[in-house]
mmCIF file of C-alpha atoms in Angstrom:
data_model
loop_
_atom_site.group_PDB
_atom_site.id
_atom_site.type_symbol
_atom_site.label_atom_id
_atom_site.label_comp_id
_atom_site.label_asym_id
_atom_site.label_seq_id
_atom_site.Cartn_x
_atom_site.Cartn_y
_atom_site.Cartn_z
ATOM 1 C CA UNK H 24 8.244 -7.888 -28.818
ATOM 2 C CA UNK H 25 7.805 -6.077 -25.235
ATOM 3 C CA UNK H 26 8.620 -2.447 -25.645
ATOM 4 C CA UNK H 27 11.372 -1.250 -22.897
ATOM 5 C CA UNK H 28 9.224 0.671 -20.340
ATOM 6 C CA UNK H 29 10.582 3.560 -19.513
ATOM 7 C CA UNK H 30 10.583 -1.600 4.394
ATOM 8 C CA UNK H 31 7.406 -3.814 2.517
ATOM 9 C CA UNK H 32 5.427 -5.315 5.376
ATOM 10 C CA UNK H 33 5.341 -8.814 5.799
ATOM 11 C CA UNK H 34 2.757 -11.208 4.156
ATOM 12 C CA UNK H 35 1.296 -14.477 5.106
ATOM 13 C CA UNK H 36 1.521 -17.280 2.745
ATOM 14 C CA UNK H 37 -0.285 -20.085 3.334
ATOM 15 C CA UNK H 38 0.505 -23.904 2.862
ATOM 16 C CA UNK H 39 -2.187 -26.947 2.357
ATOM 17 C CA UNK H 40 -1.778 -30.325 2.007
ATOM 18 C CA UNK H 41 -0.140 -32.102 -1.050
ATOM 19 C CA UNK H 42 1.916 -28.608 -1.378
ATOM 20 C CA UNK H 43 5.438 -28.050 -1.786
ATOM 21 C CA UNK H 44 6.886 -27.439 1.614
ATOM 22 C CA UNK H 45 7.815 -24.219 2.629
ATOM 23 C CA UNK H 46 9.778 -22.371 5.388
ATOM 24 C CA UNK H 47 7.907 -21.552 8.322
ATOM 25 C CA UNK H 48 8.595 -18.041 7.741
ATOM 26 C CA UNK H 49 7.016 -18.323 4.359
ATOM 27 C CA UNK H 50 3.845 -20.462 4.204
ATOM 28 C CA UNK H 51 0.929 -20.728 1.653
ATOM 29 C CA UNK H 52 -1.974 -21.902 2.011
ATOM 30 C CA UNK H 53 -3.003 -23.948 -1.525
ATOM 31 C CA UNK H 54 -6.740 -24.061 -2.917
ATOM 32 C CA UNK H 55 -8.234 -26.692 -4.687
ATOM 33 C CA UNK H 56 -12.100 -25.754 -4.478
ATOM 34 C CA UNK H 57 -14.360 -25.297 -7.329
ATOM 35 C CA UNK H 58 -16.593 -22.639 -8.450
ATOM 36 C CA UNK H 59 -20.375 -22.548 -8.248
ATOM 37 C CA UNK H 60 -21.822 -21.650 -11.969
ATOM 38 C CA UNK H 61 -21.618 -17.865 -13.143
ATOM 39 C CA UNK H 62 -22.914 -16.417 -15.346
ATOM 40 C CA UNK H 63 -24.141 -17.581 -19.324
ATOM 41 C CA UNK H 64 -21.399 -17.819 -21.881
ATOM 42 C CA UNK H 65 -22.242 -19.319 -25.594
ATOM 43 C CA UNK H 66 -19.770 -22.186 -26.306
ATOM 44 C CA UNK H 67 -18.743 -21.290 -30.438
ATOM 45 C CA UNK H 68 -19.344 -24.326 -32.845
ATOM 46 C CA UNK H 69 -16.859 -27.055 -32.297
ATOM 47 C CA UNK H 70 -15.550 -26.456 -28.938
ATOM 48 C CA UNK H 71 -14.828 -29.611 -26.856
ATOM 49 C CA UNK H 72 -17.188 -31.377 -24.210
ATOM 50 C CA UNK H 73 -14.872 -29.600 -21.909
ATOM 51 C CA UNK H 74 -12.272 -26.474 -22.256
ATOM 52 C CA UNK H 75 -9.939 -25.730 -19.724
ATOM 53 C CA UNK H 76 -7.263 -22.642 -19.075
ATOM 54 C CA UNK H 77 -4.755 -21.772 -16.675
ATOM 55 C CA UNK H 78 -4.995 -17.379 -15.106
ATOM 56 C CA UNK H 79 -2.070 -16.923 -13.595
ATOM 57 C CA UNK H 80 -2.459 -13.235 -11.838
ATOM 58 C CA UNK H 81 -0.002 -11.108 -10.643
ATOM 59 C CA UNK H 82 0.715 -7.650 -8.870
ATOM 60 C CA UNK H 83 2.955 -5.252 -10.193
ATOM 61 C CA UNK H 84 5.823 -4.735 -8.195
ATOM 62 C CA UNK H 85 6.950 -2.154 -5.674
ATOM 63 C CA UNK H 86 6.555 1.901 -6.098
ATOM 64 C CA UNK H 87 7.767 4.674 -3.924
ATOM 65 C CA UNK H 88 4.229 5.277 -3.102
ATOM 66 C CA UNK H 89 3.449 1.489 -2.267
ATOM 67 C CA UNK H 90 6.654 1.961 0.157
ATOM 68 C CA UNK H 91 5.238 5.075 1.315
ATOM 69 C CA UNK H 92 1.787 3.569 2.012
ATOM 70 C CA UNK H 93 -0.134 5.871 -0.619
ATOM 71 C CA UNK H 94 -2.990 5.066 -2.445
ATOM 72 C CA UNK H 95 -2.281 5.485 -6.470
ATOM 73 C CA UNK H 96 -5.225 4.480 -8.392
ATOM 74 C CA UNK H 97 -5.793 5.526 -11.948
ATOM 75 C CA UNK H 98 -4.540 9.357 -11.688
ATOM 76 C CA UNK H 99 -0.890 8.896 -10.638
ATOM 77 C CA UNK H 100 1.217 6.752 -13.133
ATOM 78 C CA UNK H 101 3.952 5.808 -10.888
ATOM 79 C CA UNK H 102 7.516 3.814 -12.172
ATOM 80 C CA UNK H 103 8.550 0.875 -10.249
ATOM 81 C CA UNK H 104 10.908 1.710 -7.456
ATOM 82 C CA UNK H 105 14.404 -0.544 -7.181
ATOM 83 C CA UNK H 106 12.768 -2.772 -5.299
ATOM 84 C CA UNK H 107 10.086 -3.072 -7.381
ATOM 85 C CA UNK H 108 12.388 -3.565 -10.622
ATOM 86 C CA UNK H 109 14.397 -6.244 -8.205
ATOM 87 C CA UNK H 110 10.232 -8.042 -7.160
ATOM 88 C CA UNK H 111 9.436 -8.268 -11.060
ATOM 89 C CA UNK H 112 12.956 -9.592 -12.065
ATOM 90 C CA UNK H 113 12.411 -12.475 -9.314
ATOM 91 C CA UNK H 114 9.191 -13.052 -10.251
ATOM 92 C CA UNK H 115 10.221 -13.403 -13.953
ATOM 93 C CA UNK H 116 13.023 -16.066 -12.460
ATOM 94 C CA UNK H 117 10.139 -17.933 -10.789
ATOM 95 C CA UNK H 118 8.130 -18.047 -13.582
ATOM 96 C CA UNK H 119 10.767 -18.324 -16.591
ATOM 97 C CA UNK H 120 10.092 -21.923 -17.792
ATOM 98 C CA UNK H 121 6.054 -21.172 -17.582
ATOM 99 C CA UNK H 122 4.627 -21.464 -21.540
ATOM 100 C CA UNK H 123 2.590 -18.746 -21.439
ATOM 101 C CA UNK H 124 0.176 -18.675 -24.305
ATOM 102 C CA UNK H 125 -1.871 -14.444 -24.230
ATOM 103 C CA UNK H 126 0.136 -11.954 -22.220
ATOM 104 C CA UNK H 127 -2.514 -9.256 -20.635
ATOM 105 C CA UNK H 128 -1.177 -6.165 -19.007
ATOM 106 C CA UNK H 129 -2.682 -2.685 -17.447
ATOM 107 C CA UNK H 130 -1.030 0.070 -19.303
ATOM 108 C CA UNK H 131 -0.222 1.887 -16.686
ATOM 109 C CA UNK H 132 3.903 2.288 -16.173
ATOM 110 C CA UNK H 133 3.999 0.092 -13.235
ATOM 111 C CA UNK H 134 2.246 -2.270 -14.952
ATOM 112 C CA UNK H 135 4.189 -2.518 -17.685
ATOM 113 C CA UNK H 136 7.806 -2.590 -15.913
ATOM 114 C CA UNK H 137 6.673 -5.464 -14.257
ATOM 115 C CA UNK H 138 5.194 -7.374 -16.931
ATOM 116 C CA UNK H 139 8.518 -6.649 -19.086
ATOM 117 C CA UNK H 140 10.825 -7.534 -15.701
ATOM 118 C CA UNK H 141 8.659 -10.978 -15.620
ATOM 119 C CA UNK H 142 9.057 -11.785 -19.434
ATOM 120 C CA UNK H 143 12.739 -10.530 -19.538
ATOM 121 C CA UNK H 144 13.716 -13.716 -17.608
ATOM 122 C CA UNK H 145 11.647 -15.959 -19.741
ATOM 123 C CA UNK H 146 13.362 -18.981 -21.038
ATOM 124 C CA UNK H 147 10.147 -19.908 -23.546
ATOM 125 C CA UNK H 148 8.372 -16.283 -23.640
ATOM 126 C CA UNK H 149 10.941 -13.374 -23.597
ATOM 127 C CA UNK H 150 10.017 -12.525 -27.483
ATOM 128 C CA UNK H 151 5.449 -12.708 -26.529
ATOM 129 C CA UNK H 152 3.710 -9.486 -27.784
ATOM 130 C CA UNK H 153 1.724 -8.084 -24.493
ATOM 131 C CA UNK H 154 -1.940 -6.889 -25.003
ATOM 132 C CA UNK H 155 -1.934 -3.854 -22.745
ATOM 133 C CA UNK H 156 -5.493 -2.823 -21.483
ATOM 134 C CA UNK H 157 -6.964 -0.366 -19.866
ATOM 135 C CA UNK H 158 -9.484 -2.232 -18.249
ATOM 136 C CA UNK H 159 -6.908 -3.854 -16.232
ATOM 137 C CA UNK H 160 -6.141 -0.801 -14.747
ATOM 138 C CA UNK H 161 -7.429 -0.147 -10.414
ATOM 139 C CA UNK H 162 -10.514 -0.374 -8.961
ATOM 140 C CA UNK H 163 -13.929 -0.391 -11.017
ATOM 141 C CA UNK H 164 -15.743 -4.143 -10.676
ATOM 142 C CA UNK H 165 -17.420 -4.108 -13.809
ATOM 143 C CA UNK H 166 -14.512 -3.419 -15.933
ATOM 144 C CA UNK H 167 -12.875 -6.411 -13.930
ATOM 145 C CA UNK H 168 -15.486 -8.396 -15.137
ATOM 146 C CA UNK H 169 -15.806 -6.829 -18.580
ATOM 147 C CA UNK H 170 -12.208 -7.864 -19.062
ATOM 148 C CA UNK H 171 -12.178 -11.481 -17.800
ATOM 149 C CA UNK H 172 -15.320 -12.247 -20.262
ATOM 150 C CA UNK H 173 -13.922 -11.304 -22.934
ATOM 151 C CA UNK H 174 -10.632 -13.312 -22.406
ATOM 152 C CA UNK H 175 -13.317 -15.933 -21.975
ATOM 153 C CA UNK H 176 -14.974 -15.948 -24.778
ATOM 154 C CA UNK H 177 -11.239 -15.597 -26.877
ATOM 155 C CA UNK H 178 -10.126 -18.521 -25.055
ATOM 156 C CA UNK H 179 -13.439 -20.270 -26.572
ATOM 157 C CA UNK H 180 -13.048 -19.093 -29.618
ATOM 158 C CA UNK H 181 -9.491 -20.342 -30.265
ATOM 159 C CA UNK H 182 -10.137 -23.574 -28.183
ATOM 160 C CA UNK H 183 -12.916 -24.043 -31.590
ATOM 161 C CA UNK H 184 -11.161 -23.276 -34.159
ATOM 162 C CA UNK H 185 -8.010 -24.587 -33.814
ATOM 163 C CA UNK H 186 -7.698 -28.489 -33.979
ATOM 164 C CA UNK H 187 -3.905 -28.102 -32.203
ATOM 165 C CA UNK H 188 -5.882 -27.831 -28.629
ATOM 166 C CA UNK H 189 -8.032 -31.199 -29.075
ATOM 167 C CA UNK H 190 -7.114 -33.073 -26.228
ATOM 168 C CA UNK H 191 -3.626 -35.478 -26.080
ATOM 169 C CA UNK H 192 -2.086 -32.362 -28.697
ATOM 170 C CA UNK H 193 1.334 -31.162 -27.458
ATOM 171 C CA UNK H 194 -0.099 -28.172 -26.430
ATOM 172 C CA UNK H 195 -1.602 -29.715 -23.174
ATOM 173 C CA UNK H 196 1.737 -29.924 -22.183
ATOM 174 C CA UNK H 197 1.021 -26.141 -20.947
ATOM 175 C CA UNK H 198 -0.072 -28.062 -17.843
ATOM 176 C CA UNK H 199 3.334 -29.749 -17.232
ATOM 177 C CA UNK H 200 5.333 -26.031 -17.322
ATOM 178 C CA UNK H 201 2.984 -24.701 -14.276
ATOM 179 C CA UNK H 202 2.738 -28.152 -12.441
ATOM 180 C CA UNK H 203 6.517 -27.472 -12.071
ATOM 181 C CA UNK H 204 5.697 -24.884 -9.450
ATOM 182 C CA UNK H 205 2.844 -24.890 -8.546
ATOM 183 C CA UNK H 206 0.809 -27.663 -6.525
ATOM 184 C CA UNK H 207 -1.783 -28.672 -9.143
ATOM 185 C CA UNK H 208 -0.891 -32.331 -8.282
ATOM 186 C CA UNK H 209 -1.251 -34.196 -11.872
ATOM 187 C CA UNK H 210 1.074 -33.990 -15.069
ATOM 188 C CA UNK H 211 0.253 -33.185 -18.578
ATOM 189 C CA UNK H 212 -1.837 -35.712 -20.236
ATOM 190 C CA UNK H 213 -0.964 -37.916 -22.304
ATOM 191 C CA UNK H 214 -2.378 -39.883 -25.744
ATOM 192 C CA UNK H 215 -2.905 -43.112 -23.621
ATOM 193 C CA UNK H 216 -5.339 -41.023 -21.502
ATOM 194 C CA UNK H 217 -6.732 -38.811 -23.281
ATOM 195 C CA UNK H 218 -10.145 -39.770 -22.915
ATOM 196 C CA UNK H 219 -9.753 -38.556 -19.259
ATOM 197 C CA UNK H 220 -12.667 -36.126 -18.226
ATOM 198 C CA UNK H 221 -10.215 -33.851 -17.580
ATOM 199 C CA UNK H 222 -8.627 -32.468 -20.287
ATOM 200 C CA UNK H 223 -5.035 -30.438 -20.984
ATOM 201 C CA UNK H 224 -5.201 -26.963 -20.674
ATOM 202 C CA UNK H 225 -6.054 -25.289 -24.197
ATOM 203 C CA UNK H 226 -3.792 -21.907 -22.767
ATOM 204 C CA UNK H 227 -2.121 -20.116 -20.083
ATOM 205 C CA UNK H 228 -2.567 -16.659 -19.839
ATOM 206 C CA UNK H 229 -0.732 -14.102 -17.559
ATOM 207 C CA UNK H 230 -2.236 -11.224 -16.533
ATOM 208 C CA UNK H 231 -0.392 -8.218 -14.448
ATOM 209 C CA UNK H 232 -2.573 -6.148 -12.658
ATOM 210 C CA UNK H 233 -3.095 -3.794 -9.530
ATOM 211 C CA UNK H 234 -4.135 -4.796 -6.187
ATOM 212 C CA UNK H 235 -7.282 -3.196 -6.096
ATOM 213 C CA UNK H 236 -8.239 -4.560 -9.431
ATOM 214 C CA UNK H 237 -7.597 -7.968 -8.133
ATOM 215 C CA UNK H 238 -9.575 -7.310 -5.141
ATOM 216 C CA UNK H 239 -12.380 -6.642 -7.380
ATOM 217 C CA UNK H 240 -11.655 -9.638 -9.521
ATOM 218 C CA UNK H 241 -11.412 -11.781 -7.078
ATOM 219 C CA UNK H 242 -14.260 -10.578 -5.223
ATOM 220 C CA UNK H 243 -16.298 -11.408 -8.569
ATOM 221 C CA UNK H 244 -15.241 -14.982 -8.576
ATOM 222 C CA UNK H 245 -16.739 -15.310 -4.624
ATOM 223 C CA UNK H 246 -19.517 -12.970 -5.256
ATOM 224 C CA UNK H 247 -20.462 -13.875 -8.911
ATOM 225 C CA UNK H 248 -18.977 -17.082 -9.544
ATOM 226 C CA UNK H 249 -20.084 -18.231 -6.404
ATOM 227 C CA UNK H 250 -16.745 -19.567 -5.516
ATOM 228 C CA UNK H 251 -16.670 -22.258 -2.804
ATOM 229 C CA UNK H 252 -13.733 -21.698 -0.575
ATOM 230 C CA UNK H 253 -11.847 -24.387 1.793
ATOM 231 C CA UNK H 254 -12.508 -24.249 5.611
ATOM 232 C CA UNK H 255 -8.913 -23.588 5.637
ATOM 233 C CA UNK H 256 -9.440 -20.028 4.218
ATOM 234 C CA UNK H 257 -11.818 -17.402 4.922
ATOM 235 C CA UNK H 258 -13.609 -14.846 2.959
ATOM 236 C CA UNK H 259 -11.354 -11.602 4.225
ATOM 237 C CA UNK H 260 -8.470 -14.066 3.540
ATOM 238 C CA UNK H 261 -9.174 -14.347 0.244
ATOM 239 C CA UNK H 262 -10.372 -10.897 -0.349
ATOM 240 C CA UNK H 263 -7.703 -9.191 1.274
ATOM 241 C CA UNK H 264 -5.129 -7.339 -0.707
ATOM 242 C CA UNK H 265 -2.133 -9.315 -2.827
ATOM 243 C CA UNK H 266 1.323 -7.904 -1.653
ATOM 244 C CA UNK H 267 3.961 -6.453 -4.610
ATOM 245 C CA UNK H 268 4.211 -9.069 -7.628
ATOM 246 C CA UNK H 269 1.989 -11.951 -5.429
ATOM 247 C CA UNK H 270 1.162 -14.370 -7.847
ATOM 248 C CA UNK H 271 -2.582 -16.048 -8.058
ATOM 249 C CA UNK H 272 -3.136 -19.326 -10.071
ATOM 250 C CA UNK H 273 -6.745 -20.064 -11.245
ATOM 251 C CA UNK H 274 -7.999 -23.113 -13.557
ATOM 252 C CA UNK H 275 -11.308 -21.458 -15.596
ATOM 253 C CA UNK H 276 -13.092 -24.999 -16.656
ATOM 254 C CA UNK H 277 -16.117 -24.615 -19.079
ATOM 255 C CA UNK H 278 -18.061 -27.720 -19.510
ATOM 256 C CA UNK H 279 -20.639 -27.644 -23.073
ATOM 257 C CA UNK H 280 -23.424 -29.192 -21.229
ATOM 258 C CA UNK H 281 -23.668 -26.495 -18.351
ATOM 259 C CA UNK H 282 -24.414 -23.466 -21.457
ATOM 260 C CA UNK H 283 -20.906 -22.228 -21.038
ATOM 261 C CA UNK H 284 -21.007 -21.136 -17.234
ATOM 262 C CA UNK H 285 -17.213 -21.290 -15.892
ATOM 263 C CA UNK H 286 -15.993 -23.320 -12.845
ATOM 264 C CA UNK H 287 -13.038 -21.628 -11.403
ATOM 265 C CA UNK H 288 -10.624 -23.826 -9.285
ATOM 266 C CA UNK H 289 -8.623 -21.663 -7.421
ATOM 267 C CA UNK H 290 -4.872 -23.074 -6.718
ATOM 268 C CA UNK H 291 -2.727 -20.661 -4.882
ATOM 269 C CA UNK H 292 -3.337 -17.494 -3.652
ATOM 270 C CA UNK H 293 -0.708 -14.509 -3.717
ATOM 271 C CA UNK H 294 2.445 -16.370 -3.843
ATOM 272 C CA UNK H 295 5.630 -15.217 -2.789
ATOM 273 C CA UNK H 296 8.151 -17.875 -3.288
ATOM 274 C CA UNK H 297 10.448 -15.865 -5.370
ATOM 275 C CA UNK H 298 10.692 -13.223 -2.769
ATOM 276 C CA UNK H 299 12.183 -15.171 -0.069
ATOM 277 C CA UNK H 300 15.857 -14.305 -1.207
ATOM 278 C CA UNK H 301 15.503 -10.945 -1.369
ATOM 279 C CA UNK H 302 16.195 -8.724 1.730
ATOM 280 C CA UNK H 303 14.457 -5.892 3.223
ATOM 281 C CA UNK H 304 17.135 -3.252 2.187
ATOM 282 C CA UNK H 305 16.923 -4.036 -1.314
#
């Protein structure tokens, strides 16, 4: 169980083809590159040919100092402001038929107001145990990257030793829950195809974050992961910072025969759908 936790500017959003359509007042742009090889991870014994998970990222919502333009970091442990409890809430409405398999979450208070908000609304996750870390928390690249491969290598690990993720298991099915709303533009796989080179997913993890530790992360996948972006989007685009509970959907592939260097696919970039009700006095 998740413990109860004790005049935003406007973003762009960008659209891309085979999208959902969007107001003009609200457009995404949608991503469908992949990654350049990173760096060396050992595949355990047993894990499939190929082993594929969905990161869904997002920002914790709105504080008094976000609204006030202030720069928090690590050393000021700032509650969610009504607007921000309103952002996570809509988020958590956006998001409430997503199967979410690991829950990750700073463990800062902000953090974990907005993680509890999004899983409040859950129809298939309001009971998940969240994994706070500290290494989620602002700023510092190499705990960014100290975090994301070590969800790696669990996501491995799991993806070897249990026989539920083989591919054409019910549990591919995670792929159908996010295809919902987001533009990944197939369905879950099925039996009849499930010698497709392109597996199910084997989990979908959620992680809630800051905006300068997305920055970083992010920045790792370009720098690091050598991520190839469209000529729709450019690098300060994609490295510029998410607004209050933006959402971020990446694919992490890992194939056996490349020694266990991830592909990242990214598919949207700091979403805002569920904000568009909400009004600037809220």
């Amino acid at each position: 169980m998740v413990a109860e936790p004790a005049g935003r500017p406007v973003w762009r959003k960008w659209c891309g083809r085979g999208a959902p359509q969007c107001g003009e007042a609200s457009r995404r742009r949608v991503l469908g590159t992949r990654a350049a090889l990173g760096p060396s991870l050992p595949l355990p014994p047993g894990a499939r040919k190929m082993t594929r998970f969905a990161l869904t990222v997002v920002r914790h919502g709105e504080t008094r100092f976000n609204k006030e333009k202030i720069i928090q970091g690590q050393g000021v442990d700032e509650p969610l402001s009504e607007t921000g409890f309103k952002q996570a809430a809509a988020a958590g409405i956006f998001l409430n038929n997503v199967k979410f398999t690991h829950v990750f979450s700073s463990d800062l208070t902000r953090t974990r107001q907005t993680v509890h908000g999004i899983l409040e609304k859950s129809k298939v996750c309001k009971d998940m145990t969240v994994k706070y870390d500290s290494r989620l928390r602002e700023r510092v690249k190499m705990r960014g990257k100290d975090f994301f491969d070590i969800l790696c290598q669990l996501i491995l690990q799991e993806a070897g030793e249990n026989e539920q993720f083989s591919r054409g298991a019910p549990s591919n099915c995670l792929e159908t829950s996010l295809a919902e709303i987001f533009p990944l533009g197939k369905n879950c796989p099925s039996e009849s195809n499930s010698d497709s080179s392109a597996p199910g997913l084997v989990a979908s993890v959620l992680v809630v974050s800051h905006g300068a530790y997305m920055k970083s992360l992010f920045n790792y996948f370009l720098t690091d992961l050598k991520c190839s972006l469209p000529t729709t989007l450019n690098k300060s685009e994609f490295m510029s910072v998410s607004p209050n509970t933006g959402i971020s959907l990446f694919i992490i592939n890992f194939e056996k025969g490349q020694e266990g260097k991830p592909t990242v696919q990214c598919v949207c970039m700091y979403l805002q759908d569920h904000l568009s009700g909400m009004t600037e006095t809220c």
